[in-house]
Amino acid sequence: MIRPRHPKSAIALIIRTLIEAARKLGNDFRRQGIEFSSSVFLRNDVYEALLSHTSDRGKETVVLVDWTNPQLLAQLVRRRIAHSHRNVDAGQIWHSLCVPMVDGQNSLEFLIAHSMMRPRYLIRLLNYCRGNAINFDRHRIDEQDIKEGLSTYSTETIKEIGLEIRDVLPDAGNVLYAFLGEPREMSRSQVLSLIEKYVSKTVPAEAIFTMLLWHGVLGLRRNANQVTYIHDVNYDILRLKA
């Protein structure tokens, strides 16, 4: 049995083995005259771990699926609506399903802005909003449904991200709660100081800071008008921190 010394090398070994198994399975099918193709979907950080422990890079065909444009997510929602309501304008259907404005902002844009540019988060948020409307026997999502749905979604997202952080840094799983009651904007030194106060000193504050950037919890202000998050740089953490 191969026992990798580093967790990332273990991830790379598992993925390479699965890809190789899929390739052999495909060859077996094709020899029988059966068309076969396989796809492996990997998160960006997992893909980077695979590349860093692979010598023959470029052997596989790679397609990057990153959601960096809010309009693409809006189109995703509209197409899903259009699929269920054929021959009807998707924009009109959206307004029949949800109020057009929330806090002076287009309701769909508002929801997308809180999705961290992740389709599954957007779908989850929409489901929470819709669920709240159904609970109150409303056929249309109103502003209060969105606020309540956002509250539930935020709580679940904090738990999920906390678990993902805990998988990598076991002593830092609850670090997100350190930010309760803190200002919306803080300097880098203030964030690091807050982390050091909340988390065991056995975990480097800088490592936790990087994890928070990766998960989109934190962004970096470039100037008075621009804040950059991980999804704005195609999940390239080095580019974000540059």
Short mmCIF file of C-alpha atoms in Angstrom, two decimals:
data_model
loop_
_atom_site.label_atom_id
_atom_site.label_comp_id
_atom_site.label_asym_id
_atom_site.label_seq_id
_atom_site.Cartn_x
_atom_site.Cartn_y
_atom_site.Cartn_z
CA MET A 1 0.00 0.00 0.00
CA ILE A 2 1.27 3.49 -0.90
CA ARG A 3 1.18 5.86 2.07
CA PRO A 4 1.64 9.47 0.89
CA ARG A 5 3.42 11.71 3.35
CA HIS A 6 1.32 14.78 2.54
CA PRO A 7 -2.52 15.09 2.43
CA LYS A 8 -2.39 16.80 -0.97
CA SER A 9 -0.34 13.97 -2.45
CA ALA A 10 -2.99 11.56 -1.13
CA ILE A 11 -5.70 13.57 -2.90
CA ALA A 12 -3.67 13.58 -6.12
CA LEU A 13 -3.08 9.83 -5.89
CA ILE A 14 -6.78 9.08 -5.43
CA ILE A 15 -7.83 11.31 -8.32
CA ARG A 16 -5.16 10.01 -10.70
CA THR A 17 -6.22 6.45 -9.88
CA LEU A 18 -9.87 7.24 -10.58
CA ILE A 19 -9.01 8.96 -13.87
CA GLU A 20 -6.89 6.02 -14.94
CA ALA A 21 -9.70 3.61 -14.03
CA ALA A 22 -12.15 5.67 -16.11
CA ARG A 23 -9.70 5.61 -19.04
CA LYS A 24 -9.35 1.81 -18.88
CA LEU A 25 -13.10 1.39 -18.56
CA GLY A 26 -13.57 3.59 -21.63
CA ASN A 27 -11.08 1.49 -23.62
CA ASP A 28 -12.97 -1.68 -22.66
CA PHE A 29 -16.27 -0.21 -23.83
CA ARG A 30 -14.84 1.06 -27.11
CA ARG A 31 -13.38 -2.35 -27.89
CA GLN A 32 -16.95 -3.61 -27.67
CA GLY A 33 -18.11 -0.91 -30.07
CA ILE A 34 -19.78 1.13 -27.33
CA GLU A 35 -19.21 4.88 -27.22
CA PHE A 36 -18.00 6.01 -23.84
CA SER A 37 -16.81 9.29 -22.36
CA SER A 38 -16.19 10.39 -18.80
CA SER A 39 -15.82 13.70 -17.00
CA VAL A 40 -14.33 14.45 -13.61
CA PHE A 41 -15.47 17.59 -11.84
CA LEU A 42 -12.92 19.00 -9.40
CA ARG A 43 -12.95 22.06 -7.18
CA ASN A 44 -10.21 24.55 -8.05
CA ASP A 45 -8.09 23.88 -4.97
CA VAL A 46 -8.34 20.12 -5.52
CA TYR A 47 -7.32 20.55 -9.17
CA GLU A 48 -4.32 22.65 -8.10
CA ALA A 49 -3.31 19.91 -5.65
CA LEU A 50 -3.53 17.39 -8.50
CA LEU A 51 -1.36 19.53 -10.79
CA SER A 52 1.28 20.11 -8.13
CA HIS A 53 1.75 16.34 -7.74
CA THR A 54 1.50 15.37 -11.41
CA SER A 55 4.54 15.15 -13.68
CA ASP A 56 2.77 14.63 -17.04
CA ARG A 57 0.59 17.74 -17.00
CA GLY A 58 -1.52 18.50 -20.07
CA LYS A 59 -2.37 14.88 -20.78
CA GLU A 60 -6.05 15.39 -20.02
CA THR A 61 -8.46 17.84 -21.62
CA VAL A 62 -9.36 20.52 -19.08
CA VAL A 63 -12.31 22.91 -19.13
CA LEU A 64 -12.51 25.59 -16.44
CA VAL A 65 -16.02 26.29 -15.12
CA ASP A 66 -15.85 29.47 -13.08
CA TRP A 67 -18.71 31.83 -12.40
CA THR A 68 -17.15 35.28 -12.38
CA ASN A 69 -19.89 37.28 -14.10
CA PRO A 70 -23.16 37.96 -12.23
CA GLN A 71 -24.99 38.15 -15.55
CA LEU A 72 -24.17 34.49 -16.20
CA LEU A 73 -25.85 33.49 -12.96
CA ALA A 74 -28.85 35.66 -13.83
CA GLN A 75 -29.00 33.90 -17.20
CA LEU A 76 -28.85 30.54 -15.43
CA VAL A 77 -31.94 31.43 -13.39
CA ARG A 78 -33.80 32.83 -16.41
CA ARG A 79 -33.08 29.73 -18.49
CA ARG A 80 -34.27 27.49 -15.67
CA ILE A 81 -37.48 29.50 -15.47
CA ALA A 82 -37.88 29.46 -19.26
CA HIS A 83 -37.49 25.66 -19.28
CA SER A 84 -40.48 25.32 -16.96
CA HIS A 85 -42.56 28.06 -18.61
CA ARG A 86 -42.13 27.71 -22.36
CA ASN A 87 -43.25 30.47 -24.74
CA VAL A 88 -43.31 33.01 -21.89
CA ASP A 89 -40.80 35.78 -21.32
CA ALA A 90 -38.48 34.72 -18.46
CA GLY A 91 -38.29 38.28 -17.15
CA GLN A 92 -42.05 38.50 -16.80
CA ILE A 93 -42.16 35.12 -15.10
CA TRP A 94 -39.51 36.20 -12.58
CA HIS A 95 -41.57 39.24 -11.59
CA SER A 96 -44.61 37.03 -11.15
CA LEU A 97 -42.57 34.75 -8.86
CA CYS A 98 -40.69 37.41 -6.89
CA VAL A 99 -40.94 41.11 -6.09
CA PRO A 100 -38.84 43.15 -8.53
CA MET A 101 -36.92 45.20 -5.95
CA VAL A 102 -35.25 44.62 -2.56
CA ASP A 103 -33.76 47.56 -0.67
CA GLY A 104 -33.79 49.59 -3.86
CA GLN A 105 -31.94 46.88 -5.83
CA ASN A 106 -33.16 44.48 -8.49
CA SER A 107 -34.26 41.38 -6.56
CA LEU A 108 -32.39 38.87 -8.74
CA GLU A 109 -29.22 40.97 -8.59
CA PHE A 110 -29.64 41.19 -4.80
CA LEU A 111 -29.83 37.40 -4.50
CA ILE A 112 -26.85 36.88 -6.79
CA ALA A 113 -24.80 39.40 -4.79
CA HIS A 114 -25.31 37.20 -1.71
CA SER A 115 -24.54 33.90 -3.47
CA MET A 116 -20.73 34.29 -3.39
CA MET A 117 -20.96 33.60 -7.14
CA ARG A 118 -21.68 29.93 -6.56
CA PRO A 119 -24.66 28.43 -8.42
CA ARG A 120 -25.47 25.92 -5.66
CA TYR A 121 -25.54 28.75 -3.10
CA LEU A 122 -27.86 30.80 -5.32
CA ILE A 123 -30.22 27.84 -5.75
CA ARG A 124 -30.13 27.20 -2.01
CA LEU A 125 -30.96 30.84 -1.26
CA LEU A 126 -33.82 30.83 -3.76
CA ASN A 127 -35.22 27.67 -2.18
CA TYR A 128 -35.12 29.21 1.31
CA CYS A 129 -36.92 32.32 0.07
CA ARG A 130 -39.51 30.25 -1.75
CA GLY A 131 -39.95 28.00 1.28
CA ASN A 132 -40.68 30.98 3.52
CA ALA A 133 -43.27 32.26 1.05
CA ILE A 134 -44.95 28.83 0.93
CA ASN A 135 -45.05 28.69 4.74
CA PHE A 136 -47.08 31.90 4.75
CA ASP A 137 -49.29 30.72 1.86
CA ARG A 138 -47.93 33.33 -0.53
CA HIS A 139 -47.73 32.64 -4.26
CA ARG A 140 -45.07 35.29 -4.76
CA ILE A 141 -41.80 35.81 -2.89
CA ASP A 142 -41.91 39.19 -1.17
CA GLU A 143 -39.19 41.28 0.43
CA GLN A 144 -39.73 39.75 3.87
CA ASP A 145 -39.39 36.24 2.41
CA ILE A 146 -36.04 37.25 0.93
CA LYS A 147 -34.83 38.67 4.25
CA GLU A 148 -35.91 35.54 6.14
CA GLY A 149 -34.49 33.26 3.47
CA LEU A 150 -31.21 35.16 3.55
CA SER A 151 -30.99 34.72 7.33
CA THR A 152 -31.45 30.94 7.10
CA TYR A 153 -29.10 30.70 4.14
CA SER A 154 -26.40 32.68 5.97
CA THR A 155 -26.58 30.42 9.02
CA GLU A 156 -26.29 27.26 6.92
CA THR A 157 -23.49 28.70 4.81
CA ILE A 158 -21.47 29.64 7.90
CA LYS A 159 -21.82 26.08 9.19
CA GLU A 160 -20.82 24.58 5.85
CA ILE A 161 -17.76 26.80 5.39
CA GLY A 162 -16.80 26.19 9.01
CA LEU A 163 -16.83 22.43 8.40
CA GLU A 164 -14.71 22.82 5.27
CA ILE A 165 -12.18 24.91 7.20
CA ARG A 166 -12.19 22.35 10.01
CA ASP A 167 -11.34 19.59 7.52
CA VAL A 168 -8.09 21.39 6.70
CA LEU A 169 -7.42 23.19 9.99
CA PRO A 170 -9.19 21.20 12.76
CA ASP A 171 -8.70 23.86 15.44
CA ALA A 172 -10.12 26.68 13.29
CA GLY A 173 -13.59 25.33 12.46
CA ASN A 174 -15.42 28.00 14.47
CA VAL A 175 -13.29 30.96 13.43
CA LEU A 176 -16.14 32.61 11.51
CA TYR A 177 -17.91 33.35 14.78
CA ALA A 178 -14.99 35.57 15.77
CA PHE A 179 -16.31 38.15 13.32
CA LEU A 180 -19.72 38.55 14.98
CA GLY A 181 -20.21 42.19 15.90
CA GLU A 182 -17.05 43.29 14.10
CA PRO A 183 -17.00 46.13 11.52
CA ARG A 184 -17.76 45.35 7.88
CA GLU A 185 -14.28 46.53 6.92
CA MET A 186 -11.10 45.82 8.87
CA SER A 187 -7.42 46.13 8.14
CA ARG A 188 -5.36 43.03 7.50
CA SER A 189 -3.58 43.44 10.83
CA GLN A 190 -6.90 43.74 12.67
CA VAL A 191 -8.19 40.53 11.06
CA LEU A 192 -5.02 38.63 11.93
CA SER A 193 -5.13 39.94 15.51
CA LEU A 194 -8.77 38.85 15.84
CA ILE A 195 -7.94 35.38 14.52
CA GLU A 196 -5.02 35.02 16.94
CA LYS A 197 -7.27 35.89 19.88
CA TYR A 198 -9.96 33.41 18.88
CA VAL A 199 -7.97 30.42 17.62
CA SER A 200 -5.30 28.28 19.24
CA LYS A 201 -1.77 29.52 18.63
CA THR A 202 -0.93 26.12 17.17
CA VAL A 203 -2.69 27.24 13.98
CA PRO A 204 -0.94 30.05 12.06
CA ALA A 205 -3.24 33.06 11.71
CA GLU A 206 -1.94 33.61 8.18
CA ALA A 207 -3.09 30.11 7.15
CA ILE A 208 -6.59 30.83 8.46
CA PHE A 209 -6.59 34.23 6.73
CA THR A 210 -5.80 32.48 3.44
CA MET A 211 -8.63 29.98 4.01
CA LEU A 212 -11.08 32.82 4.62
CA LEU A 213 -9.98 34.48 1.38
CA TRP A 214 -10.34 31.19 -0.49
CA HIS A 215 -13.90 30.60 0.71
CA GLY A 216 -14.95 34.15 -0.17
CA VAL A 217 -15.55 35.12 3.45
CA LEU A 218 -13.02 37.94 3.08
CA GLY A 219 -12.13 40.14 0.15
CA LEU A 220 -9.35 42.65 -0.36
CA ARG A 221 -10.00 46.34 -1.02
CA ARG A 222 -7.90 47.51 -3.96
CA ASN A 223 -9.05 51.12 -3.94
CA ALA A 224 -11.98 53.25 -2.83
CA ASN A 225 -14.26 51.72 -5.47
CA GLN A 226 -13.06 48.13 -5.78
CA VAL A 227 -13.14 45.10 -3.50
CA THR A 228 -11.77 41.87 -4.97
CA TYR A 229 -12.96 38.42 -3.92
CA ILE A 230 -11.61 35.02 -4.87
CA HIS A 231 -14.23 34.51 -7.59
CA ASP A 232 -13.12 37.76 -9.25
CA VAL A 233 -9.70 36.23 -10.00
CA ASN A 234 -10.83 32.76 -11.12
CA TYR A 235 -10.05 31.31 -7.69
CA ASP A 236 -6.34 32.10 -8.07
CA ILE A 237 -5.32 32.72 -4.45
CA LEU A 238 -1.82 33.92 -5.39
CA ARG A 239 -3.28 36.51 -7.74
CA LEU A 240 -5.76 37.64 -5.10
CA LYS A 241 -3.03 38.12 -2.48
CA ALA A 242 -0.62 39.80 -4.90
#
